[in-house]
Every structure is written in structure tokens, then in C-alpha cells.
Amino acid sequence: MVDTTVEEALAGHMPPGGTLAALCETTAAVPGDLSDRDLLKTVEAAVQLERWAGAVRTRLLGALVERHPPGSTAPVPDAAGKTPVPVARWLPSQVAMATHLTEDQARGELGMAERLYRVLPETLAEWEAGRIGERGAEAIAESTQVLDDDAARTVQAAILPGASTITQTRLRARLRTAIHRTDPEGASKRHQRAFDDREVSISRSDNGMGSLWLSGSAAQTEASWNSLDRLARSLGTEDPRTLAQRRCDLAHELLQGTVTITNLSAVASAVTSVITERRSTGTAADTETAQVTESTTGTETGAATDEPTGVDPEIIATAVAEVLAHKPDPNATIGRKPLIQVVVGLDTLLGGNRPGEITGHGPIPATTARALAAGGDWKRLVTDPATGQLLDYGRNTYRPPANLHDHVHGRDGTCRGPNCERRIRDLDHHQDWGKDGHTVDDNLFGLCQRHHKLKDVTGWHALVRPDGGLTWISPDGYQSTTYPKDYRVFTEDTVVTEGVAERRVIDPDADTGTDVPSVRTRFTRPTGDGEPLIPEPRDGEDDTPAPF
């Protein structure tokens, strides 16, 4: 008989295993009697059990590989003959039969188990304790395969703190950064090899469709995406296509040289100009006709008329046709240099190996960062050395954007919603602007459209913390706190995992020991107008503005 509830077991940090499994089994037997909160707590416990079981499987397979290491020979167990044969000939097949996997899948399981068991046992332990999932453990093992064992353990030590509180996307982003920091020379070589393999390929699909795949450097792909996005948005809401459809159509038209953008305001302006010029230089008959039209338009009955304007319809048609046939240079719409933002430490600019980062993409080699810096517009960013949070965006810029907008984007990095990795779409007034909320940095948070709307759903709460955190509370009492982007990866000499603040509670009155802010530099590739980009809503979202 179980004497505790699932929620009490989780609150008491009961380790996953037989006791927790029995408790879940008892609770899950009567789901109809459970509240929503009890159901979710039982699901939470079941996830921990699933993680534990997967880690136990991997640990046992790791012990099996240690007993029969790759390249070794041994007699087949229980075989009639005792002649040693290569283990690779029979062990994967035996594991495949025991686990009901294909032999190739079994080889993959054995390889992952061997790496976690031998090289990264701390990651395996976190997985077995239920604090990280199988995908997280695999991400750490797979990403660090490019490193030697000692370097892989260095990355592991930087990644594991806080890994249990973040999403898979953010974990992989941290891994990329830590690997670049740990092995900058190797990262540069791997980047060059990958860049040499860039290509365009085609995939032919069903239903009369196909796909083009275009690879390139981070700078190329981010700049191309921003150009396409800006061009698609310039068509306005009058275009009936979705943003995704517009981007796709415009990409094909740009590649084929058939892009045509009709500026409807230009059409109206051209027609108005023709009519005005015609009236000012027209014949007496034209003037008389125009006067008659103006007189008869306002009759006592108020009826609208279709009287001529005094301008030959062919002239108007010609003016409209000329504008519709106009094919403007896309550079006039998207700017000659698409906006990308690159963050780089001053030591890197002076020849150091610390990687830079393309905002929204991830780390890039130091050599690439310096090359991009050569033609960039510069901004000075000041960060807090104790937290890595952005304090000041700076004002020294060749083509200054909206400073507050850029400051909040730079401070938050990505959407501040719970477990969200989307790009920022909206700047939300935490205290509603219509209810005396001020447009200042500590009242603004960067959110995607989905979480901008979620904040105003009944039962959901978002609370601002003194340390800059934003705590979300669900209707069932679950909490998730997000923090500003941690920029210490650009200012510290050791490997610093971005965003460790997820598990940190800062005393706002504590003495940090220093009042000297650390300084970084960020530069942007100019766009011509510096307008901020807004990402496309994900599936299920629309283009309507979120409430403030």
C-alpha cells in the first residue's frame, strides 16, 4: 500500500525506480478520479521513470561493450565451439534480437552506450536520475564526438549544470558554443570542411511538388533568409498568400529572374499625376466636361454618377499599365546589405580564438567573425560581469536603429516565454500601456506571438523578478522562469554556458564585488533602413497583432 501521493513523492525528490513506479501504477489506475494537476504530476513522474529505464538499458549495454570492447575477439556465448571470433560479428545481432531492433539500430545503441559509459558517465548518471532525457544525453554524446575524450569531458562539465531546466534546442545551442570555446582551432577546420561541401540539391516529391535545398555558411543563410523575409513582408497584408507562401514564391521568382512587385500606392500616385496634368493642360472642352461632372455629382438626389472625369480612359489605362509592368530592383525593398547581427568579444577582434555568434543562429569561428566585422556597423554593448546580462546597448552607431527596440532584443535574445526558443516577434508591455505602463526597458519583454497572447489568457500569470527573471505560472500551478541572455561567454576566459541563470536566484542587494561593467562589441551588416525584422508565426498562429 502506497502512503504518499505522486506530488509529495516528486516534491521530496524520490528517485525513479520501483517505489515511484508502484505509486504511478496505483495513481494511474483511476484517472477519472484525478484532478488536472494530479494527472499532470503523474505524467511528470512517468517521464522520470521512462528516462530511468532508458538509462538503465544504456548502462547495461555499456557494461556489455566494456566486457567485449570493439575490435576484440571472443567465443560466441553458449556456442558448441569455443573458437574466438570477432565480437562485431555476433554481439550486434544478439542485442538486436533481445531489443527487437534492426542490427544497424543495435550497433547504434551499442556505440552510444559505450561512449556514455566510458567517456561521459556523469551524463549517464544525470539521465538515470531522471534529470535529463534520452535525447539530451544523446545530444551531449553525439556533439562531443568531434573532440578527444578530455575535451569532451570539459564540455560536459560546462553543459550539465542547468541542463535539466532547458529545452533540447537550447541544450544543442549551448553545446555548439561550448565546443567552439573548448576547441576553437578544430571548430574553424570543421567549418571550412563543411563550407567546402556547400551545394544546392533537388528533391522530387509526390503530388506534383518538389524541394530545393540550399546550404551555405551561417552568414550566407541568415542574410538570405532576412532578405527574403523582408521582401515577402513588403507586399503587405493585401496579398492573400501566407508569409510562408510569399517567401516560397518570391524565392523561385528571384532565382528565375521573374520577380515583379507591384506597388499599389505607386499606381494611385501615377494615375493622380496623369489626371492632374491633363486637367491643367487640357482643352476647353475637357474643362467644361470636368465642370459638368463636378456639378452633376452633387445633385439633390445625391445619386452617384459614372460621368467621365475629363481624362481619356486610354490615358488612365496606359498609366496603370506602365506601373503594373514596372519591376523594381529588390535591393530597393530589402536593402543592399541584409541585416545580420554578429556578437564578438574585443579580444577576438584583436586576434583571439574566442568564437563569435550570429544572433539567432549560434557560434561562428573567430576568423569568420573578424571577416564579417570588416564591413559592419558597430555598436558598443555593456554587460553586467556578475550575471552576463545586457545593461546598455550603446549609442555609438553609424546608422542608429530604434535604441530601445534593439536593447530589449539584445537583452532577451529569444522569446521570454516558458521553454520557448522562437525569435522575438513582439515587445510586450508587462504592465499594459493603456493602464499607465511605461515604454521603458524594465517594462518590456521580447515574446513570440503565441506567448504574447498566452500572457493574457485567464488563469495564466507572468511575474517580474528583481533579478530580471520572468516567472510564468500555469493555471495548475506549474512555474517556469526565464532570464535575459547570458553574455559571459564573450567575456570570460573559461568555458561559460550561456543561460546558467535559469537555476540562479540573485540577491539584488548583494555586493557583486565589482562595479566595473564588462564590455563587448556587436556589429551589424547595414540594411539601408535598419528596420527590425519580425519572424513568421509558427503553425497555428496568424498575422494579427497580439494584445498589449
Coordinates of C-alpha atoms in Angstrom, one line a residue:
M1 CA 0.0 0.0 0.0
V2 CA 1.4 3.4 -1.0
D3 CA 1.2 6.0 1.8
T4 CA 2.2 9.1 -0.2
T5 CA 0.9 10.9 -3.3
V6 CA 2.8 11.4 -6.6
E7 CA 3.1 15.1 -6.0
E8 CA 4.5 14.5 -2.5
A9 CA 7.0 12.0 -4.0
L10 CA 8.2 14.5 -6.6
A11 CA 8.4 17.3 -4.0
G12 CA 10.5 15.0 -1.9
H13 CA 12.8 14.2 -4.8
M14 CA 12.0 10.5 -4.7
P15 CA 14.5 8.8 -7.1
P16 CA 12.9 7.0 -10.1
G17 CA 12.7 3.3 -9.5
G18 CA 10.4 0.6 -8.2
T19 CA 8.7 2.7 -5.5
L20 CA 7.9 5.5 -7.8
A21 CA 6.7 3.1 -10.4
A22 CA 4.3 1.4 -7.9
L23 CA 3.0 4.8 -6.9
C24 CA 2.4 5.8 -10.5
E25 CA 0.7 2.4 -11.2
T26 CA -1.7 2.9 -8.3
T27 CA -2.5 6.5 -9.2
A28 CA -2.9 5.9 -12.9
A29 CA -5.4 3.1 -12.3
V30 CA -8.2 5.6 -11.6
P31 CA -7.5 8.5 -13.9
G32 CA -11.1 9.6 -13.8
D33 CA -10.8 10.4 -10.1
L34 CA -7.8 12.7 -10.5
S35 CA -7.8 16.4 -11.0
D36 CA -5.9 18.0 -13.9
R37 CA -3.0 18.8 -11.5
D38 CA -2.8 15.2 -10.3
L39 CA -2.9 13.9 -13.8
L40 CA 0.0 16.2 -14.8
K41 CA 2.0 15.2 -11.7
T42 CA 1.6 11.6 -12.6
V43 CA 2.7 12.3 -16.2
E44 CA 5.7 14.1 -14.8
A45 CA 6.6 11.1 -12.7
A46 CA 6.1 8.7 -15.6
V47 CA 8.5 10.8 -17.7
Q48 CA 11.2 10.4 -15.0
L49 CA 10.5 6.6 -14.9
E50 CA 10.9 6.4 -18.7
R51 CA 14.2 8.3 -18.5
W52 CA 15.4 6.0 -15.7
A53 CA 14.5 2.9 -17.7
G54 CA 16.3 4.1 -20.8
A55 CA 19.4 5.0 -18.8
V56 CA 19.4 1.6 -17.1
R57 CA 19.2 -0.1 -20.5
T58 CA 22.1 2.1 -21.8
R59 CA 24.3 1.5 -18.7
L60 CA 23.8 -2.3 -19.0
L61 CA 24.7 -2.2 -22.7
G62 CA 27.7 -0.1 -21.8
A63 CA 28.8 -2.8 -19.4
L64 CA 28.4 -5.4 -22.1
V65 CA 30.6 -3.4 -24.5
E66 CA 33.2 -3.0 -21.8
R67 CA 33.2 -6.8 -21.4
H68 CA 33.5 -7.2 -25.2
P69 CA 35.3 -4.0 -26.5
P70 CA 35.3 -3.1 -30.2
G71 CA 37.9 -4.9 -32.2
S72 CA 38.2 -7.8 -29.6
T73 CA 37.5 -11.4 -30.2
A74 CA 35.7 -13.9 -28.0
P75 CA 33.9 -17.2 -28.3
V76 CA 30.2 -16.9 -29.0
P77 CA 28.4 -17.5 -25.7
D78 CA 26.9 -21.0 -25.3
A79 CA 28.2 -22.0 -28.7
A80 CA 29.3 -25.5 -29.3
G81 CA 32.7 -24.4 -30.4
K82 CA 34.9 -22.2 -28.3
T83 CA 36.9 -20.7 -31.1
P84 CA 37.3 -16.9 -30.6
V85 CA 35.6 -14.9 -33.3
P86 CA 35.4 -11.1 -33.8
V87 CA 32.8 -9.7 -31.4
A88 CA 31.4 -7.4 -34.0
R89 CA 30.2 -10.5 -35.9
W90 CA 27.8 -11.7 -33.3
L91 CA 27.2 -9.1 -30.5
P92 CA 25.1 -6.6 -32.5
S93 CA 22.9 -9.4 -33.8
Q94 CA 22.3 -10.8 -30.3
V95 CA 21.5 -7.3 -29.0
A96 CA 19.1 -6.7 -31.9
M97 CA 17.2 -9.9 -31.1
A98 CA 17.0 -9.0 -27.4
T99 CA 15.7 -5.5 -28.0
H100 CA 13.6 -6.1 -31.1
L101 CA 15.7 -3.7 -33.2
T102 CA 17.4 -3.9 -36.5
E103 CA 21.0 -4.8 -36.5
D104 CA 22.0 -1.3 -37.6
Q105 CA 19.9 0.2 -34.8
A106 CA 21.5 -2.2 -32.3
R107 CA 25.0 -1.1 -33.5
G108 CA 24.0 2.5 -32.8
E109 CA 22.7 1.6 -29.4
L110 CA 26.0 -0.1 -28.5
G111 CA 28.1 2.8 -29.8
M112 CA 26.1 5.3 -27.8
A113 CA 26.2 3.1 -24.7
E114 CA 30.0 2.7 -25.0
R115 CA 30.6 6.4 -25.2
L116 CA 28.3 7.4 -22.3
Y117 CA 29.6 4.5 -20.1
R118 CA 33.3 5.1 -20.7
V119 CA 33.7 8.8 -21.6
L120 CA 30.7 10.6 -20.2
P121 CA 29.5 8.7 -17.1
E122 CA 28.3 11.9 -15.4
T123 CA 25.8 12.5 -18.3
L124 CA 24.6 8.9 -18.0
A125 CA 24.1 9.4 -14.2
E126 CA 22.0 12.6 -14.8
W127 CA 19.9 10.6 -17.3
E128 CA 19.4 7.7 -14.9
A129 CA 18.4 10.1 -12.1
G130 CA 15.6 11.4 -14.5
R131 CA 17.0 14.9 -14.6
I132 CA 17.7 14.9 -18.4
G133 CA 16.1 12.8 -21.1
E134 CA 17.4 10.4 -23.6
R135 CA 17.6 13.0 -26.4
G136 CA 19.6 15.3 -24.1
A137 CA 22.1 12.6 -23.3
E138 CA 22.4 11.6 -26.9
A139 CA 22.9 15.2 -27.9
I140 CA 25.9 15.5 -25.5
A141 CA 27.4 12.2 -26.6
E142 CA 26.9 12.9 -30.4
S143 CA 28.0 16.5 -30.3
T144 CA 31.2 15.8 -28.5
Q145 CA 32.3 13.0 -30.8
V146 CA 34.4 15.5 -32.7
L147 CA 36.5 16.1 -29.6
D148 CA 39.1 13.9 -27.8
D149 CA 37.9 12.4 -24.6
D150 CA 39.4 15.1 -22.3
A151 CA 37.9 17.9 -24.3
A152 CA 34.6 16.1 -24.4
R153 CA 34.6 15.9 -20.6
T154 CA 35.4 19.6 -20.4
V155 CA 32.3 20.4 -22.5
Q156 CA 30.2 18.0 -20.4
A157 CA 31.3 19.8 -17.2
A158 CA 30.2 23.1 -18.7
I159 CA 26.9 21.8 -20.1
L160 CA 25.4 19.6 -17.3
P161 CA 24.8 22.4 -14.8
G162 CA 21.3 23.7 -15.7
A163 CA 20.8 21.1 -18.5
S164 CA 17.7 19.7 -16.7
T165 CA 15.9 23.0 -16.9
I166 CA 16.2 23.8 -20.6
T167 CA 14.8 22.6 -23.9
Q168 CA 16.5 20.4 -26.3
T169 CA 17.0 23.3 -28.7
R170 CA 18.8 25.4 -26.1
L171 CA 20.9 22.5 -25.0
R172 CA 22.2 22.0 -28.5
A173 CA 22.9 25.7 -28.8
R174 CA 24.9 25.6 -25.6
L175 CA 26.8 22.5 -26.8
R176 CA 27.8 24.3 -30.0
T177 CA 29.1 27.3 -28.1
A178 CA 31.0 25.2 -25.5
I179 CA 32.6 23.1 -28.3
H180 CA 33.7 26.2 -30.1
R181 CA 35.2 27.6 -26.9
T182 CA 36.9 24.3 -26.0
D183 CA 38.4 23.6 -29.4
P184 CA 38.5 26.8 -31.5
E185 CA 41.1 25.6 -34.0
G186 CA 39.2 22.4 -34.6
A187 CA 35.9 24.3 -35.0
S188 CA 37.5 26.5 -37.6
K189 CA 38.7 23.5 -39.6
R190 CA 35.3 21.7 -39.3
H191 CA 33.6 24.9 -40.5
Q192 CA 35.9 25.1 -43.6
R193 CA 35.3 21.5 -44.5
A194 CA 31.5 21.9 -44.2
F195 CA 31.7 25.1 -46.2
D196 CA 33.6 23.3 -48.9
D197 CA 30.7 20.9 -49.2
R198 CA 28.0 23.6 -49.8
E199 CA 25.6 22.8 -52.5
V200 CA 22.1 23.2 -54.0
S201 CA 20.2 19.9 -54.4
I202 CA 16.7 19.0 -55.6
S203 CA 14.2 16.5 -54.1
R204 CA 11.3 15.4 -56.2
S205 CA 8.1 14.7 -54.2
D206 CA 4.6 13.4 -54.7
N207 CA 1.5 15.4 -55.7
G208 CA 3.4 17.4 -58.3
M209 CA 5.7 19.0 -55.7
G210 CA 9.5 19.2 -55.1
S211 CA 12.0 20.8 -52.9
L212 CA 15.2 22.8 -53.4
W213 CA 17.9 22.5 -50.6
L214 CA 20.4 25.4 -50.4
S215 CA 23.3 25.2 -48.0
G216 CA 25.9 27.7 -47.1
S217 CA 27.7 29.5 -44.3
A218 CA 25.7 30.8 -41.3
A219 CA 26.2 34.4 -42.5
Q220 CA 25.0 33.5 -46.0
T221 CA 21.9 31.6 -44.9
E222 CA 20.9 34.2 -42.3
A223 CA 21.3 37.1 -44.7
S224 CA 19.4 35.3 -47.5
W225 CA 16.6 34.4 -45.1
N226 CA 16.3 38.0 -43.8
S227 CA 16.3 39.4 -47.4
L228 CA 13.6 37.0 -48.4
D229 CA 11.6 37.7 -45.3
R230 CA 11.8 41.5 -45.7
L231 CA 10.8 41.2 -49.4
A232 CA 7.8 39.0 -48.5
R233 CA 6.6 41.4 -45.8
S234 CA 6.9 44.4 -48.1
L235 CA 4.0 43.0 -50.2
G236 CA 1.6 44.0 -47.4
T237 CA -1.5 42.4 -45.9
E238 CA -3.4 42.9 -49.1
D239 CA -1.6 39.9 -50.6
P240 CA -3.9 36.9 -49.9
R241 CA -1.0 34.4 -49.5
T242 CA 0.5 33.5 -46.2
L243 CA 4.0 34.6 -45.3
A244 CA 5.4 31.1 -46.0
Q245 CA 3.7 31.1 -49.4
R246 CA 5.1 34.5 -50.3
R247 CA 8.6 33.6 -49.3
C248 CA 8.5 30.4 -51.4
D249 CA 7.0 32.1 -54.5
L250 CA 9.5 35.0 -54.2
A251 CA 12.4 32.7 -53.8
H252 CA 11.5 30.9 -57.0
E253 CA 10.9 34.2 -58.9
L254 CA 14.2 35.6 -57.7
L255 CA 16.1 32.5 -58.9
Q256 CA 14.2 32.6 -62.2
G257 CA 14.6 36.3 -62.7
T258 CA 10.8 36.8 -63.0
V259 CA 10.0 38.7 -59.8
T260 CA 7.5 41.5 -60.2
I261 CA 6.5 43.7 -57.3
T262 CA 3.5 46.0 -57.8
N263 CA 3.4 49.0 -55.5
L264 CA -0.3 49.9 -55.3
S265 CA 0.5 53.3 -53.9
A266 CA 2.7 54.0 -56.9
V267 CA -0.3 53.1 -59.2
A268 CA -2.5 55.5 -57.4
S269 CA 0.1 58.3 -57.4
A270 CA 0.8 57.8 -61.1
V271 CA -2.9 57.9 -62.0
T272 CA -3.4 61.0 -59.9
S273 CA -0.5 62.7 -61.5
V274 CA -1.8 62.0 -65.0
I275 CA -5.2 63.3 -64.2
T276 CA -3.8 66.5 -62.6
E277 CA -1.5 67.1 -65.5
R278 CA -4.3 66.5 -68.0
R279 CA -6.7 68.9 -66.2
S280 CA -4.0 71.7 -66.0
T281 CA -3.2 71.5 -69.7
G282 CA -6.5 70.1 -71.1
T283 CA -8.7 71.7 -73.8
A284 CA -11.7 74.0 -73.1
A285 CA -14.0 71.0 -73.9
D286 CA -12.1 68.9 -71.3
T287 CA -12.5 71.7 -68.7
E288 CA -16.2 72.1 -69.5
T289 CA -16.7 68.3 -69.1
A290 CA -15.0 68.3 -65.8
Q291 CA -17.1 71.2 -64.5
V292 CA -20.2 69.5 -65.6
T293 CA -19.1 66.3 -63.8
E294 CA -18.5 68.2 -60.6
S295 CA -21.8 70.0 -60.9
T296 CA -23.9 66.9 -61.5
T297 CA -22.2 64.8 -58.9
G298 CA -23.8 66.6 -56.1
T299 CA -27.5 66.6 -57.3
E300 CA -30.4 66.9 -55.0
T301 CA -31.0 63.2 -55.1
G302 CA -27.4 62.6 -54.0
A303 CA -27.0 59.8 -56.6
A304 CA -23.5 58.9 -57.7
T305 CA -22.8 59.2 -61.4
D306 CA -20.4 57.5 -63.8
E307 CA -19.8 60.7 -65.7
P308 CA -16.3 61.0 -67.3
T309 CA -13.6 62.8 -65.4
G310 CA -12.5 64.7 -68.4
V311 CA -9.5 62.4 -69.0
D312 CA -9.3 60.0 -71.8
P313 CA -9.8 56.5 -70.3
E314 CA -7.0 55.3 -72.6
I315 CA -4.6 57.6 -70.8
I316 CA -5.5 56.2 -67.4
A317 CA -5.2 52.7 -68.7
T318 CA -1.8 53.5 -70.1
A319 CA -0.6 55.0 -66.8
V320 CA -1.9 51.9 -64.9
A321 CA -0.2 49.5 -67.3
E322 CA 3.1 51.3 -67.1
V323 CA 3.1 51.0 -63.3
L324 CA 1.9 47.4 -63.3
A325 CA 4.7 46.5 -65.7
H326 CA 7.3 48.1 -63.5
K327 CA 9.9 45.6 -62.0
P328 CA 11.6 47.4 -59.1
D329 CA 15.1 46.4 -58.0
P330 CA 14.6 44.1 -55.0
N331 CA 17.6 45.9 -53.4
A332 CA 15.4 48.9 -53.1
T333 CA 13.0 46.9 -51.0
I334 CA 15.3 44.8 -48.9
G335 CA 18.4 47.0 -48.8
R336 CA 21.7 46.2 -50.5
K337 CA 23.1 44.5 -47.4
P338 CA 20.6 42.4 -45.4
L339 CA 20.7 42.8 -41.6
I340 CA 22.6 40.2 -39.6
Q341 CA 23.8 40.8 -36.1
V342 CA 27.1 39.4 -35.0
V343 CA 28.3 39.4 -31.4
V344 CA 32.1 39.3 -30.9
G345 CA 34.4 40.0 -27.9
L346 CA 37.0 42.6 -28.2
D347 CA 39.8 40.1 -27.6
T348 CA 38.5 38.2 -30.7
L349 CA 38.8 41.3 -32.8
L350 CA 42.3 41.7 -31.6
G351 CA 43.2 38.2 -32.8
G352 CA 41.9 35.9 -30.1
N353 CA 40.2 32.5 -30.6
R354 CA 37.0 33.1 -28.7
P355 CA 34.1 32.4 -31.2
G356 CA 31.7 35.0 -32.3
E357 CA 27.9 34.5 -32.6
I358 CA 25.4 35.3 -35.3
T359 CA 22.3 36.4 -33.4
G360 CA 19.5 33.8 -33.9
H361 CA 21.9 31.2 -35.3
G362 CA 24.7 30.4 -33.0
P363 CA 28.5 30.4 -32.7
I364 CA 30.9 31.0 -35.6
P365 CA 34.7 30.7 -35.8
A366 CA 36.7 33.7 -34.7
T367 CA 38.2 34.1 -38.2
T368 CA 34.7 34.3 -39.7
A369 CA 33.6 36.8 -37.0
R370 CA 36.6 39.1 -37.8
A371 CA 35.9 38.8 -41.5
L372 CA 32.3 39.8 -41.1
A373 CA 33.4 42.7 -38.8
A374 CA 35.4 44.3 -41.5
G375 CA 32.3 45.8 -43.3
G376 CA 30.0 46.1 -40.3
D377 CA 28.4 49.0 -38.5
W378 CA 29.5 49.0 -34.8
K379 CA 27.6 49.2 -31.6
R380 CA 29.1 49.1 -28.1
L381 CA 27.3 46.8 -25.6
V382 CA 27.9 46.9 -21.9
T383 CA 27.1 43.8 -19.8
D384 CA 27.0 43.0 -16.0
P385 CA 30.0 40.9 -15.1
A386 CA 28.1 39.1 -12.3
T387 CA 25.2 38.0 -14.4
G388 CA 26.2 38.4 -18.1
Q389 CA 23.0 40.4 -18.7
L390 CA 23.0 43.3 -21.1
L391 CA 23.0 46.7 -19.3
D392 CA 23.3 49.2 -22.1
Y393 CA 23.0 49.0 -25.9
G394 CA 25.3 52.0 -26.5
R395 CA 24.7 54.9 -28.8
N396 CA 27.8 54.9 -31.0
T397 CA 26.4 53.6 -34.2
Y398 CA 26.8 54.6 -37.8
R399 CA 23.1 54.1 -38.6
P400 CA 21.3 54.0 -35.3
P401 CA 18.1 51.9 -35.1
A402 CA 15.4 52.3 -32.5
N403 CA 17.6 52.0 -29.5
L404 CA 15.1 50.7 -27.0
H405 CA 13.9 48.1 -29.5
D406 CA 17.4 46.9 -30.1
H407 CA 18.2 46.9 -26.4
V408 CA 15.3 44.6 -25.5
H409 CA 16.1 42.3 -28.4
G410 CA 19.7 42.2 -27.4
R411 CA 19.0 41.7 -23.7
D412 CA 16.5 38.8 -24.1
G413 CA 17.9 37.1 -27.2
T414 CA 14.9 34.9 -27.8
C415 CA 11.3 34.8 -26.7
R416 CA 11.0 35.0 -22.9
G417 CA 8.0 32.6 -22.8
P418 CA 8.4 29.3 -20.9
N419 CA 10.6 26.8 -22.7
C420 CA 10.5 28.8 -25.9
E421 CA 13.3 29.2 -28.4
R422 CA 11.4 31.2 -31.1
R423 CA 12.7 34.5 -32.3
I424 CA 11.2 37.6 -30.7
R425 CA 8.2 38.9 -32.6
D426 CA 6.6 41.4 -30.2
L427 CA 7.8 43.7 -27.5
D428 CA 5.2 43.3 -24.7
H429 CA 4.4 45.9 -22.1
H430 CA 4.3 43.9 -19.0
Q431 CA 2.2 46.5 -17.3
D432 CA -0.3 47.4 -20.0
W433 CA 0.5 50.6 -21.8
G434 CA -3.2 51.6 -21.5
K435 CA -3.0 51.2 -17.8
D436 CA -0.1 53.5 -17.1
G437 CA 2.5 51.1 -18.2
H438 CA 5.6 52.9 -19.4
T439 CA 7.6 52.1 -22.5
V440 CA 10.9 51.5 -20.7
D441 CA 13.3 48.6 -20.7
D442 CA 12.2 47.1 -17.4
N443 CA 8.6 47.0 -18.5
L444 CA 9.3 45.5 -21.9
F445 CA 9.9 41.8 -22.7
G446 CA 10.5 40.1 -26.0
L447 CA 7.9 37.5 -26.8
C448 CA 6.8 35.4 -29.8
Q449 CA 3.2 35.9 -30.8
R450 CA 2.0 32.8 -29.1
H451 CA 3.3 33.7 -25.7
H452 CA 2.3 37.3 -26.1
K453 CA -1.3 36.1 -26.4
L454 CA -0.9 33.4 -23.7
K455 CA 0.1 36.1 -21.1
D456 CA -3.4 37.5 -21.3
V457 CA -5.3 34.1 -21.1
T458 CA -7.3 33.8 -17.9
G459 CA -5.5 31.7 -15.3
W460 CA -2.0 32.4 -16.6
H461 CA 0.3 34.8 -14.8
A462 CA 3.7 36.3 -15.6
L463 CA 5.6 37.8 -12.7
V464 CA 8.7 40.0 -13.0
R465 CA 11.5 39.2 -10.5
P466 CA 14.0 41.6 -9.1
D467 CA 16.9 39.8 -10.8
G468 CA 15.4 40.3 -14.3
G469 CA 13.7 36.9 -14.4
L470 CA 10.2 36.4 -15.7
T471 CA 8.3 33.7 -13.9
W472 CA 5.3 32.1 -15.7
I473 CA 2.6 30.3 -13.6
S474 CA 0.2 28.0 -15.3
P475 CA -3.4 27.5 -14.1
D476 CA -2.4 24.3 -12.4
G477 CA 0.5 25.9 -10.6
Y478 CA 3.4 24.9 -12.7
Q479 CA 6.2 27.5 -12.8
S480 CA 8.9 28.3 -15.3
T481 CA 11.3 31.2 -15.0
T482 CA 13.2 32.7 -18.0
Y483 CA 16.2 35.1 -17.8
P484 CA 17.9 37.5 -20.1
K485 CA 20.6 36.2 -22.4
D486 CA 23.9 35.5 -20.6
Y487 CA 26.7 37.2 -22.5
R488 CA 29.6 36.0 -20.3
V489 CA 30.5 33.5 -23.0
F490 CA 32.0 36.5 -24.7
T491 CA 33.8 38.0 -21.7
E492 CA 35.0 35.1 -19.6
D493 CA 38.3 33.2 -20.3
T494 CA 36.8 29.8 -19.2
V495 CA 34.0 27.9 -20.8
V496 CA 30.8 29.6 -19.6
T497 CA 27.5 28.0 -20.5
E498 CA 25.0 30.6 -21.7
G499 CA 21.9 30.8 -19.7
V500 CA 23.0 29.1 -16.5
A501 CA 20.9 31.8 -14.9
E502 CA 17.9 29.5 -15.2
R503 CA 18.8 27.9 -11.9
R504 CA 20.2 31.1 -10.3
V505 CA 18.4 33.4 -7.9
I506 CA 20.3 36.6 -7.5
D507 CA 20.0 38.8 -4.4
P508 CA 19.5 42.3 -5.8
D509 CA 21.1 43.8 -2.7
A510 CA 24.1 41.6 -2.7
D511 CA 27.6 43.1 -3.3
T512 CA 29.0 41.6 -6.5
G513 CA 32.5 42.7 -5.6
T514 CA 32.8 44.9 -8.7
D515 CA 31.1 47.8 -10.2
V516 CA 33.0 47.8 -13.4
P517 CA 30.8 46.5 -16.3
S518 CA 32.3 44.2 -18.9
V519 CA 32.3 45.5 -22.4
R520 CA 31.5 43.6 -25.7
T521 CA 31.1 44.8 -29.2
R522 CA 28.3 43.9 -31.6
F523 CA 28.2 45.0 -35.2
T524 CA 25.5 44.7 -37.8
R525 CA 25.6 44.4 -41.5
P526 CA 23.7 47.6 -42.7
T527 CA 20.4 47.2 -44.4
G528 CA 19.7 50.7 -45.7
D529 CA 16.9 51.4 -43.2
G530 CA 17.6 49.4 -40.1
E531 CA 14.0 48.3 -39.6
P532 CA 13.6 45.4 -37.3
L533 CA 12.6 42.0 -38.7
I534 CA 9.6 40.1 -37.4
P535 CA 9.7 36.3 -37.7
E536 CA 6.8 34.4 -39.3
P537 CA 4.3 32.9 -36.8
R538 CA 4.6 29.1 -36.4
D539 CA 1.9 26.7 -37.3
G540 CA -1.4 27.6 -35.8
E541 CA -0.5 31.3 -35.5
D542 CA -1.8 34.1 -37.6
D543 CA -0.5 37.5 -38.5
T544 CA -2.9 39.5 -36.3
P545 CA -1.2 41.7 -33.7
A546 CA -1.1 40.4 -30.2
P547 CA -2.8 42.3 -27.4
F548 CA -0.8 44.7 -25.3

